[in-house]
Amino acid sequence: MSLLDVKQLSIHFGGVKAVQEVSFSIDAGIVYSVIGPNGAGKTTLFNLITGVYKPTHGEICLDGESIVGKSPNELARRGMARTFQNLQVCMNMSALENVMVGAHLRLDRNLIKAALRLPSLARRDAELREEAAGLMRHVGLEQYIDARADSMPYGALKRLEIGRALAMKPRLIFLDEPAAGLNPKETIEVDELVRKIAASGITVVLVEHDMKMVMNLSDRILVLDYGKKLAEGTSEEVRRNPDVIAAYLGAHA
């Protein structure tokens, strides 16, 4: 059984059919990429799967169980995390605190303990700080452990957002254009980080416009065209698909 199954998924915004009858499956432990030009429906597809939008019709199953209508918080508790096209970083917080936010579903929410500052809560806070620091080292941000988020460069903030998503201890992580706006060196750093995440056993679903990165990283690729599924397959199969070549990759890809 696949980790994630999407069947005949569609969403309409008035007369606009943003995603139309899209079906695919994702096995655990792979890197699965979704490509297509702006307006193809990639982020809309992410929003449907991660509970931001409710589909007009279709089915989404995680471990064989329907998750349609589940909130993002419910899906996070089931092991699903994501990043966004536009940074969702709290600039008035420290980098370490931003990563700690990702662990909020595992925090002790007992308000009486919080008010009294019982030793158990203080210990848990210290453990979470150490865990967050470890995650910052894991994503290559050890030099920013004591920094404020608003003092960090853009490329580091992109990795900080990934670190925060990893703090949720996901089985399945959706990365929406993690290399967007990065220079070549920063893109290589993100490429290496995605490889590290996948090697740890976390399933990665990636939306990305950098075709070299997508082709090198992906086990399977889904190609969208105006909200419809144009093609799906391995990097080599997609690279050789004449419809994909004509629509997205160009004759010399």
Short mmCIF file of C-alpha atoms in Angstrom, two decimals:
data_model
loop_
_atom_site.label_atom_id
_atom_site.label_comp_id
_atom_site.label_asym_id
_atom_site.label_seq_id
_atom_site.Cartn_x
_atom_site.Cartn_y
_atom_site.Cartn_z
CA MET A 1 0.00 0.00 0.00
CA SER A 2 1.24 3.47 -0.89
CA LEU A 3 1.83 6.07 1.81
CA LEU A 4 -0.30 8.65 -0.04
CA ASP A 5 -2.98 8.03 -2.65
CA VAL A 6 -4.67 10.84 -4.60
CA LYS A 7 -7.65 9.85 -6.75
CA GLN A 8 -9.50 12.03 -9.26
CA LEU A 9 -8.74 15.15 -7.23
CA SER A 10 -10.33 18.39 -8.41
CA ILE A 11 -11.02 21.87 -7.10
CA HIS A 12 -12.96 24.67 -8.79
CA PHE A 13 -12.86 28.33 -7.84
CA GLY A 14 -16.00 29.63 -9.50
CA GLY A 15 -15.50 28.84 -13.15
CA VAL A 16 -11.77 28.24 -12.78
CA LYS A 17 -10.77 24.56 -12.67
CA ALA A 18 -7.47 24.85 -10.81
CA VAL A 19 -6.92 21.09 -10.42
CA GLN A 20 -8.76 18.62 -12.63
CA GLU A 21 -9.12 14.87 -12.04
CA VAL A 22 -5.52 14.38 -10.87
CA SER A 23 -4.53 10.92 -9.61
CA PHE A 24 -1.20 9.56 -8.36
CA SER A 25 0.37 7.54 -5.54
CA ILE A 26 3.49 8.14 -3.47
CA ASP A 27 5.43 5.30 -1.83
CA ALA A 28 7.16 5.82 1.49
CA GLY A 29 10.80 6.90 1.49
CA ILE A 30 11.04 8.50 -1.96
CA VAL A 31 11.48 11.99 -3.38
CA TYR A 32 8.40 12.81 -5.47
CA SER A 33 8.43 16.05 -7.44
CA VAL A 34 5.61 18.06 -8.99
CA ILE A 35 6.58 20.33 -11.87
CA GLY A 36 4.86 22.69 -14.28
CA PRO A 37 4.80 26.40 -15.15
CA ASN A 38 3.25 29.11 -13.01
CA GLY A 39 -0.48 28.55 -12.86
CA ALA A 40 -0.24 24.79 -13.45
CA GLY A 41 -1.84 24.04 -10.07
CA LYS A 42 1.19 22.82 -8.12
CA THR A 43 0.70 24.86 -4.95
CA THR A 44 -3.06 24.36 -5.16
CA LEU A 45 -2.41 20.61 -5.18
CA PHE A 46 -0.22 20.99 -2.07
CA ASN A 47 -2.95 23.03 -0.40
CA LEU A 48 -5.51 20.33 -1.11
CA ILE A 49 -3.38 17.52 0.28
CA THR A 50 -2.27 19.42 3.38
CA GLY A 51 -5.77 20.52 4.37
CA VAL A 52 -5.63 24.19 3.42
CA TYR A 53 -8.33 23.66 0.76
CA LYS A 54 -11.17 21.15 0.60
CA PRO A 55 -11.52 19.50 -2.83
CA THR A 56 -14.58 19.95 -5.01
CA HIS A 57 -14.40 16.19 -5.46
CA GLY A 58 -11.90 13.38 -5.32
CA GLU A 59 -10.13 11.41 -2.61
CA ILE A 60 -6.92 11.77 -0.63
CA CYS A 61 -5.79 8.82 1.50
CA LEU A 62 -2.88 8.61 3.95
CA ASP A 63 -2.00 5.04 4.92
CA GLY A 64 -5.22 3.95 3.22
CA GLU A 65 -7.44 6.27 5.30
CA SER A 66 -9.26 9.28 3.87
CA ILE A 67 -7.93 12.63 5.07
CA VAL A 68 -10.30 14.86 3.09
CA GLY A 69 -11.66 17.55 5.42
CA LYS A 70 -8.90 17.12 8.01
CA SER A 71 -7.33 20.36 9.24
CA PRO A 72 -3.61 21.11 8.81
CA ASN A 73 -3.17 20.60 12.56
CA GLU A 74 -4.79 17.17 12.41
CA LEU A 75 -2.61 16.22 9.45
CA ALA A 76 0.50 17.45 11.28
CA ARG A 77 -0.31 15.09 14.13
CA ARG A 78 -0.50 12.30 11.55
CA GLY A 79 3.02 13.09 10.37
CA MET A 80 2.54 15.61 7.56
CA ALA A 81 4.55 18.85 7.44
CA ARG A 82 5.15 21.52 4.79
CA THR A 83 6.90 24.72 3.83
CA PHE A 84 5.48 27.51 1.66
CA GLN A 85 6.45 29.43 -1.48
CA ASN A 86 6.60 32.65 0.53
CA LEU A 87 8.54 32.52 3.77
CA GLN A 88 6.40 31.91 6.86
CA VAL A 89 9.10 32.83 9.37
CA CYS A 90 8.41 34.82 12.55
CA MET A 91 10.90 37.66 12.09
CA ASN A 92 10.41 39.01 15.63
CA MET A 93 11.58 35.73 17.13
CA SER A 94 14.98 34.10 17.34
CA ALA A 95 15.97 31.43 14.84
CA LEU A 96 15.92 28.85 17.64
CA GLU A 97 12.41 29.88 18.71
CA ASN A 98 11.17 29.54 15.12
CA VAL A 99 12.31 25.93 15.05
CA MET A 100 10.74 25.32 18.47
CA VAL A 101 7.39 26.50 17.06
CA GLY A 102 7.46 23.45 14.81
CA ALA A 103 7.32 21.24 17.88
CA HIS A 104 4.22 22.95 19.29
CA LEU A 105 2.05 19.86 18.78
CA ARG A 106 4.30 17.97 21.19
CA LEU A 107 4.45 20.68 23.84
CA ASP A 108 2.77 20.17 27.20
CA ARG A 109 -0.25 22.50 26.97
CA ASN A 110 -1.34 22.15 30.60
CA LEU A 111 -2.02 25.77 31.54
CA ILE A 112 -1.70 25.13 35.29
CA LYS A 113 1.80 23.73 34.83
CA ALA A 114 2.65 26.62 32.54
CA ALA A 115 1.41 29.13 35.12
CA LEU A 116 3.30 27.51 37.99
CA ARG A 117 6.41 26.80 35.90
CA LEU A 118 6.73 23.33 37.38
CA PRO A 119 10.17 21.69 37.06
CA SER A 120 8.85 19.14 34.54
CA LEU A 121 7.84 21.94 32.19
CA ALA A 122 11.17 23.69 32.59
CA ARG A 123 12.97 20.46 31.77
CA ARG A 124 10.81 19.94 28.70
CA ASP A 125 11.54 23.48 27.54
CA ALA A 126 15.27 22.85 27.89
CA GLU A 127 14.92 19.58 25.95
CA LEU A 128 13.05 21.32 23.15
CA ARG A 129 15.70 24.02 22.93
CA GLU A 130 18.41 21.41 22.63
CA GLU A 131 16.37 19.53 20.04
CA ALA A 132 15.85 22.74 18.05
CA ALA A 133 19.57 23.51 18.20
CA GLY A 134 20.29 20.01 16.90
CA LEU A 135 17.88 20.55 14.01
CA MET A 136 19.54 23.85 13.16
CA ARG A 137 22.86 22.05 12.97
CA HIS A 138 21.19 19.35 10.85
CA VAL A 139 20.03 21.92 8.26
CA GLY A 140 23.40 23.69 8.26
CA LEU A 141 22.47 26.72 10.39
CA GLU A 142 24.68 26.19 13.42
CA GLN A 143 26.14 29.68 13.04
CA TYR A 144 22.67 31.20 13.52
CA ILE A 145 21.60 29.32 16.66
CA ASP A 146 21.82 32.52 18.74
CA ALA A 147 20.63 34.86 15.96
CA ARG A 148 17.37 36.69 15.46
CA ALA A 149 15.48 35.62 12.36
CA ASP A 150 15.41 39.16 10.97
CA SER A 151 19.22 39.21 10.89
CA MET A 152 19.54 36.09 8.72
CA PRO A 153 20.05 36.06 4.93
CA TYR A 154 17.25 34.82 2.70
CA GLY A 155 18.90 31.51 1.85
CA ALA A 156 19.36 30.69 5.53
CA LEU A 157 15.72 31.56 6.23
CA LYS A 158 14.61 29.03 3.60
CA ARG A 159 16.53 26.31 5.45
CA LEU A 160 15.22 27.60 8.79
CA GLU A 161 11.67 27.00 7.56
CA ILE A 162 12.64 23.45 6.62
CA GLY A 163 14.15 22.99 10.08
CA ARG A 164 10.88 24.13 11.66
CA ALA A 165 8.94 21.62 9.55
CA LEU A 166 11.34 18.85 10.61
CA ALA A 167 10.71 19.76 14.27
CA MET A 168 7.22 18.32 13.78
CA LYS A 169 8.87 14.91 13.27
CA PRO A 170 7.07 14.27 9.97
CA ARG A 171 6.90 11.09 7.95
CA LEU A 172 5.92 13.13 4.89
CA ILE A 173 7.22 16.65 4.15
CA PHE A 174 5.99 18.95 1.38
CA LEU A 175 8.57 21.49 0.19
CA ASP A 176 7.09 24.25 -1.97
CA GLU A 177 9.88 25.79 -4.09
CA PRO A 178 12.65 25.53 -1.46
CA ALA A 179 15.26 26.82 -3.93
CA ALA A 180 13.23 29.78 -5.23
CA GLY A 181 15.25 33.01 -5.15
CA LEU A 182 18.48 31.29 -4.13
CA ASN A 183 21.90 31.73 -5.71
CA PRO A 184 23.76 28.68 -7.10
CA LYS A 185 25.64 28.01 -3.84
CA GLU A 186 22.45 28.20 -1.77
CA THR A 187 20.63 25.96 -4.26
CA ILE A 188 23.34 23.32 -3.84
CA GLU A 189 22.92 23.56 -0.06
CA VAL A 190 19.17 22.97 -0.36
CA ASP A 191 19.76 20.10 -2.79
CA GLU A 192 22.08 18.45 -0.26
CA LEU A 193 19.59 19.05 2.55
CA VAL A 194 16.74 17.42 0.61
CA ARG A 195 18.97 14.42 0.00
CA LYS A 196 19.77 14.24 3.71
CA ILE A 197 16.08 14.41 4.63
CA ALA A 198 15.21 11.64 2.18
CA ALA A 199 18.13 9.51 3.42
CA SER A 200 16.71 9.75 6.95
CA GLY A 201 13.57 7.95 5.76
CA ILE A 202 11.23 10.94 5.46
CA THR A 203 9.17 10.99 2.26
CA VAL A 204 9.72 14.25 0.38
CA VAL A 205 7.18 15.83 -1.98
CA LEU A 206 8.80 18.69 -3.86
CA VAL A 207 7.55 21.56 -6.01
CA GLU A 208 10.48 23.20 -7.73
CA HIS A 209 11.26 25.14 -10.93
CA ASP A 210 14.97 24.28 -10.95
CA MET A 211 14.85 21.41 -13.45
CA LYS A 212 18.44 20.31 -12.84
CA MET A 213 17.68 19.93 -9.14
CA VAL A 214 14.40 18.11 -9.82
CA MET A 215 15.93 15.66 -12.30
CA ASN A 216 18.87 14.86 -10.02
CA LEU A 217 16.82 14.41 -6.84
CA SER A 218 13.55 12.79 -7.85
CA ASP A 219 12.58 9.14 -7.79
CA ARG A 220 9.32 10.02 -9.55
CA ILE A 221 7.93 13.19 -11.13
CA LEU A 222 4.38 14.38 -11.75
CA VAL A 223 3.92 16.99 -14.51
CA LEU A 224 0.90 19.30 -14.36
CA ASP A 225 -0.46 21.34 -17.25
CA TYR A 226 -3.28 23.81 -16.52
CA GLY A 227 -4.36 21.75 -13.52
CA LYS A 228 -4.32 18.44 -15.39
CA LYS A 229 -1.89 15.56 -15.20
CA LEU A 230 0.30 15.67 -18.29
CA ALA A 231 2.80 12.95 -17.40
CA GLU A 232 4.25 10.90 -14.55
CA GLY A 233 7.31 8.71 -14.27
CA THR A 234 10.98 8.54 -13.42
CA SER A 235 13.30 11.43 -14.20
CA GLU A 236 14.45 9.70 -17.38
CA GLU A 237 10.89 8.91 -18.51
CA VAL A 238 9.77 12.49 -17.94
CA ARG A 239 12.91 13.89 -19.56
CA ARG A 240 12.17 11.89 -22.73
CA ASN A 241 8.42 12.52 -22.82
CA PRO A 242 7.77 14.61 -25.97
CA ASP A 243 4.80 16.43 -24.41
CA VAL A 244 6.92 17.44 -21.43
CA ILE A 245 9.81 18.49 -23.64
CA ALA A 246 7.51 20.67 -25.72
CA ALA A 247 5.65 22.18 -22.77
CA TYR A 248 8.31 22.67 -20.08
CA LEU A 249 11.81 21.41 -20.52
CA GLY A 250 12.71 22.60 -24.00
CA ALA A 251 14.51 20.73 -26.73
CA HIS A 252 17.92 20.94 -25.01
CA ALA A 253 16.87 19.82 -21.50
#
